[in-house]
Structure formats: C-alpha cells, structure tokens
Short mmCIF file of C-alpha atoms in Angstrom, two decimals:
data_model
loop_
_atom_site.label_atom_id
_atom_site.label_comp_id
_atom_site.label_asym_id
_atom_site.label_seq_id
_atom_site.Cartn_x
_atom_site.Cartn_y
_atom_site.Cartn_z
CA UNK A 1 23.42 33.00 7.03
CA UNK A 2 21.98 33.81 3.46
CA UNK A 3 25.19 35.81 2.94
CA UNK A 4 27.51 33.05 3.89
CA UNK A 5 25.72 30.69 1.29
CA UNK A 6 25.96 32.92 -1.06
CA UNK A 7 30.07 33.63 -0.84
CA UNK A 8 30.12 29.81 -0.62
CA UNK A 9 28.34 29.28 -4.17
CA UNK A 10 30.98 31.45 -5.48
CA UNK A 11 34.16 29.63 -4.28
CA UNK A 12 36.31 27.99 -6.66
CA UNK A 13 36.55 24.63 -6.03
CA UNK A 14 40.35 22.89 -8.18
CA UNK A 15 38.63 19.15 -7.78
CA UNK A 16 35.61 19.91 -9.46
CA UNK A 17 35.23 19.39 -13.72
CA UNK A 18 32.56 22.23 -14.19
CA UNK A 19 32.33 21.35 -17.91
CA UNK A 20 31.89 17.70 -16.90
CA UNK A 21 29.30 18.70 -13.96
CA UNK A 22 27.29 20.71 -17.00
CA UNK A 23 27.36 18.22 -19.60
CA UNK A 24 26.24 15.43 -16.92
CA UNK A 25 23.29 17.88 -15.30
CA UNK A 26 22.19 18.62 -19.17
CA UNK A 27 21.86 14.92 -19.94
CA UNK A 28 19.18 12.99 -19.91
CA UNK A 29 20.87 9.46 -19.50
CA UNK A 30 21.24 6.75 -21.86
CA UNK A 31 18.37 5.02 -23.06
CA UNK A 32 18.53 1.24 -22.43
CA UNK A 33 15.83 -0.19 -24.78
CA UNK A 34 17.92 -1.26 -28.27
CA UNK A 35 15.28 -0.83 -30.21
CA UNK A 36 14.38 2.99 -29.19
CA UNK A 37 17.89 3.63 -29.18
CA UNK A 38 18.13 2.70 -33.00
CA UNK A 39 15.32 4.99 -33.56
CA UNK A 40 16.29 8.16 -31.18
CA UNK A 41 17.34 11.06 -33.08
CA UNK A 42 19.42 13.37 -31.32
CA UNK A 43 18.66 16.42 -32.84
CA UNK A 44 15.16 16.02 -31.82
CA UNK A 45 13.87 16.94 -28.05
CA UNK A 46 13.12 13.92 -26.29
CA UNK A 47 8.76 14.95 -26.18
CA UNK A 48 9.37 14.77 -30.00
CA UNK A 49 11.15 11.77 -30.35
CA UNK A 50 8.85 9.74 -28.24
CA UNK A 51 5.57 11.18 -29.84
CA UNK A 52 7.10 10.11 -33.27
CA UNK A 53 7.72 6.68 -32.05
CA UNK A 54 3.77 6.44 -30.87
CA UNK A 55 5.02 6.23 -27.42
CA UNK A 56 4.05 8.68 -24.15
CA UNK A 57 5.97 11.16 -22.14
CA UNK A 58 3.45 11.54 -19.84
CA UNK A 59 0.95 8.52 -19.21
CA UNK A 60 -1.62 10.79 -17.75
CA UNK A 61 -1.79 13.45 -20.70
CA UNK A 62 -2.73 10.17 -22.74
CA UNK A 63 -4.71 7.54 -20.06
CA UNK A 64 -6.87 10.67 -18.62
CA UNK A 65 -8.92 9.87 -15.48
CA UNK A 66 -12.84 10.72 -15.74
CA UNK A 67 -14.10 13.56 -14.37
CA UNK A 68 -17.49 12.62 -12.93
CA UNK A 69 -18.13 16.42 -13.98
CA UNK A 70 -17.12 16.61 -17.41
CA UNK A 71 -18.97 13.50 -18.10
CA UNK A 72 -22.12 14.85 -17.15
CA UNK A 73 -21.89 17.88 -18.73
CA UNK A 74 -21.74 15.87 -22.07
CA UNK A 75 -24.35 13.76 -21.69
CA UNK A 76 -26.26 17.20 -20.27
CA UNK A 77 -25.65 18.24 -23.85
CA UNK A 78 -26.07 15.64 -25.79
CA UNK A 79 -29.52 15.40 -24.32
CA UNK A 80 -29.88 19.37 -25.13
CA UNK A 81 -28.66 18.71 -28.91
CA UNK A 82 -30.54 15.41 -29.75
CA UNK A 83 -32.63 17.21 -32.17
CA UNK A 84 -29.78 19.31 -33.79
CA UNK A 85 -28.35 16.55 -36.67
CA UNK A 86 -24.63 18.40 -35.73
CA UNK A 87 -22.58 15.56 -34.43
CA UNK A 88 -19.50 16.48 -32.95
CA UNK A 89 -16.82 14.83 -35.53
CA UNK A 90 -14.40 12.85 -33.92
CA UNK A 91 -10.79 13.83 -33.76
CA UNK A 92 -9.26 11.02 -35.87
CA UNK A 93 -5.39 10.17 -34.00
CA UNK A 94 -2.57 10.55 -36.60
CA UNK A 95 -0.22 7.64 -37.04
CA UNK A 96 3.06 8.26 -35.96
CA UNK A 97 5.70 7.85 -38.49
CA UNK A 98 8.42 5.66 -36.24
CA UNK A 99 5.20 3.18 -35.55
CA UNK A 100 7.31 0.06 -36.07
CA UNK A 101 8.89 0.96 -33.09
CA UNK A 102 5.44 0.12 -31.08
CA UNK A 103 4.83 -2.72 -32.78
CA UNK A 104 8.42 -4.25 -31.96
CA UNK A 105 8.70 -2.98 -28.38
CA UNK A 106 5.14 -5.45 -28.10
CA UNK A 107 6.36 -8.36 -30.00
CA UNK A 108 9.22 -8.11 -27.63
CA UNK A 109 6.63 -7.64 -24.96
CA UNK A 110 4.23 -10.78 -25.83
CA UNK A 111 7.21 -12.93 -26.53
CA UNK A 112 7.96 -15.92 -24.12
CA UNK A 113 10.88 -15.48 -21.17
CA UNK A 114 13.48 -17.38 -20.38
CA UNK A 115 12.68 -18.10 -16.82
CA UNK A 116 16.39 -17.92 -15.30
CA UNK A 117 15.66 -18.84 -11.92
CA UNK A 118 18.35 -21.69 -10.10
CA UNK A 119 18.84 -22.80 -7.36
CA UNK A 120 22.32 -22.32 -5.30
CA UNK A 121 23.88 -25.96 -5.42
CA UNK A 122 24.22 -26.58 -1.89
CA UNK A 123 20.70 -26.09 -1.86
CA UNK A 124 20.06 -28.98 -5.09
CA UNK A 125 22.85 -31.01 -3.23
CA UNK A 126 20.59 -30.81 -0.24
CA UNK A 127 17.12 -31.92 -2.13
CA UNK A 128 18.90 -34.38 -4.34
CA UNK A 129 20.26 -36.09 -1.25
CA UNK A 130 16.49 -35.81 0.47
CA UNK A 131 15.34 -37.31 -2.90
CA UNK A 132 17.70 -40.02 -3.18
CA UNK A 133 17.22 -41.23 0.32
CA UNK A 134 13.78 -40.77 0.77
CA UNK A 135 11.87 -40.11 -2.53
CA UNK A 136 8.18 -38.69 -1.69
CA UNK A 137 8.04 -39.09 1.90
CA UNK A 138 8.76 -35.60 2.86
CA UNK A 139 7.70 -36.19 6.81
CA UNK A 140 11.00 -38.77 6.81
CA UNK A 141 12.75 -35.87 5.39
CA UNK A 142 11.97 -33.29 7.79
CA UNK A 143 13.12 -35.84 10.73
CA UNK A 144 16.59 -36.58 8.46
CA UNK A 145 20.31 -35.50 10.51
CA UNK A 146 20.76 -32.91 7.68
CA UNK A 147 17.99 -31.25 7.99
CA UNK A 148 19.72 -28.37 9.84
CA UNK A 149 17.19 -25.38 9.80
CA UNK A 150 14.64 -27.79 11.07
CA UNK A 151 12.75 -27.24 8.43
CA UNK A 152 9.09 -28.75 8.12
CA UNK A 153 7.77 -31.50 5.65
CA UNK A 154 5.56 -29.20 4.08
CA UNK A 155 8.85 -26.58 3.62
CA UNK A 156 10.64 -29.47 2.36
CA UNK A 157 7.99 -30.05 -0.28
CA UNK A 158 7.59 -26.98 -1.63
CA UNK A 159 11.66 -26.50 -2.09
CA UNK A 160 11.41 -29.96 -3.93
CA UNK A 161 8.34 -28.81 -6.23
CA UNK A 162 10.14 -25.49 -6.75
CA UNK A 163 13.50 -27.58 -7.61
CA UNK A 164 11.17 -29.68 -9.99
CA UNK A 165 9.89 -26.68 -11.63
CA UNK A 166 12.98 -25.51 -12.70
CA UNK A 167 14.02 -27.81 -16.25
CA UNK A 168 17.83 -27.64 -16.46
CA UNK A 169 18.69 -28.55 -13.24
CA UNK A 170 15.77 -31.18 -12.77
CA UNK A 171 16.77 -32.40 -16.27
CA UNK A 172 20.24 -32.82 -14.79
CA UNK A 173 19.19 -34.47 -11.99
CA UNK A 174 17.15 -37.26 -13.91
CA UNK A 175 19.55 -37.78 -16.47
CA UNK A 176 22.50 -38.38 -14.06
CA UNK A 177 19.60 -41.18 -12.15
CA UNK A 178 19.06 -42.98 -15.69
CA UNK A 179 15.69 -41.89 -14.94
CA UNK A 180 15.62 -40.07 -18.46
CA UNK A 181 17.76 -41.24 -22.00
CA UNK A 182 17.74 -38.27 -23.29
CA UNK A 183 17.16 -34.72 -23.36
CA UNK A 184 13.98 -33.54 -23.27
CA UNK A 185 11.96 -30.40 -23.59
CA UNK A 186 10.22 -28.44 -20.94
CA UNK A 187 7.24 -29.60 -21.11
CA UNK A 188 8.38 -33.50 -20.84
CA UNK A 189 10.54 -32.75 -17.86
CA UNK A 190 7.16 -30.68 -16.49
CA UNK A 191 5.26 -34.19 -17.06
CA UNK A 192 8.25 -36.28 -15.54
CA UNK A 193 8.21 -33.82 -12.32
CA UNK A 194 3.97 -33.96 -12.03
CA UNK A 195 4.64 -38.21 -12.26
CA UNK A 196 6.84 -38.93 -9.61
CA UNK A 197 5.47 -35.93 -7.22
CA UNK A 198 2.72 -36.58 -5.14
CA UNK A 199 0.06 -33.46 -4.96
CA UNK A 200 -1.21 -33.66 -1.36
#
C-alpha cells in the first residue's frame, strides 16, 4: 500500500500547472484591509511586517493568560526582596515605526456604520398595506385575508417596528403619505417612527 502511494506521488499528471500549484501553496493570500495593504512591504516576512505596523501575529504571545503559578512566585519574591531597594526595571515597549497604521485601522474601527439592512419589498408592500388599512391595531392585522403565514399580532409588530427602524425606506414610506415635507435625518424619522408607534 505504502509502495503504491509512493509510485502515485511520482506520476506525471499533463492537467496540472506545477509552477502555478507552487506559487499558489507559497502564498499567503491577499490582504484585504486598504490601509495595511498600503503599508505591507513585500520584501519583508509577514511576522516583520505586522510587528512594524504595532499589530500581532499571534494574539496569545501578546494577551498572555495568568498562570496562577507564576503569579505567586512573584509576589513569593517580592515579599523575599522587600528590603533589597533593587526594583526590577520595567521593560519599556518600543514604538513601532508604521504606528499610524494602528491608529487608522481604530479610527476606522470607532467610526459610525452605515447600517445597510432592507427589507425585501414584498415584505414593505405587505406592512405598508397592514399600515394603511389598519394603522396601530396589530390584532386587526393578524386576522387580515393577507395575512398568509398566519402570522401573530405580536409578529406583526415587531416586522412593523423593525420596518420603522430602518430610515430610507420608512422615510419613503412617509413621504409618499404626505406624512413628512421633506427629507429628514435619522434621528427625525427615529422620532416620527417612536410617535405614531404604540410601545405595548
């Protein structure tokens, strides 16, 4: 069996790019964040490039766990050296010299997102209709023809909250009512949605 493994290793295969195969194995893929891209040097190893940049290869080499051990052999010696004035000096880090790339990568972090979340529009079609008909009285709504999946009022509510939540389509849906001028910011919309929704 080991033989026959062996011979097959060894066979030629026409369909197969070996240089291709190599170059693909050797890679370590493509790096999707622009802004380490911008700063990756390719003549540097990847440990390298990421320790200039401030950033970790490995999380746990950095973010160690306590050892219950090691932690009370130091204050074992601490107590032991409390006379001696010898302080162990402590190992000041070294700032990396890509460090911008830290500080952008958490700007980008902090910043707000855009929350991109829609509905499908058979689904708005269905809650705008339940609105228009019915308003707030969700239990009329769970007992309307359309109401297909027999869904309940409190199911119904929540897809009409969530459909409130969302700005743009909400915003659309007031505007094409007359129930809003003109457009408005999140926030208003937010304020519109909490005034005509009932929380019970």
């Amino acid at each position: 069996m080991k033989i026959k493994k062996q011979h097959r290793k060894k066979k030629y295969l026409h369909k197969l790019n070996r240089k291709r195969m190599h170059n693909k194995q050797r890679s370590t893929g493509d790096v999707p964040c622009k802004t380490i891209k911008e700063a990756w040097d390719h003549k540097k190893s990847a440990l390298r490039n990421l320790k200039e940049m401030g950033l970790a290869n490995d999380p746990n080499t950095v973010i160690k766990i306590p050892s219950f051990k090691k932690e009370q052999l130091k204050k074992a010696k601490q107590m032991v050296n409390q006379d001696d004035s010898e302080s162990e000096e402590e190992v000041v880090p070294r700032k990396p010299p890509k460090m911008e790339v830290v500080e952008k990568l958490e700007k980008e972090a902090k910043a707000p997102k855009e929350r991109r979340f829609m509905l499908p529009k058979g689904q708005v079609e269905f809650i705008t209709y339940l609105l228009d008909k019915y308003g707030n009285d969700y239990k009329a709504m769970a007992r309307d023809k359309k109401n297909y999946y027999q869904e309940t009022w409190k199911q119904l509510r929540a897809k009409v909250k969530t459909f409130m939540g969302i700005p743009k389509q909400y915003g659309e849906y007031l505007t094409a009512r007359g129930l809003l001028d003109k457009e408005l910011d999140e926030e208003e919309i937010k304020k519109a949605a909490k005034a005509l929704v009932d929380d019970d």
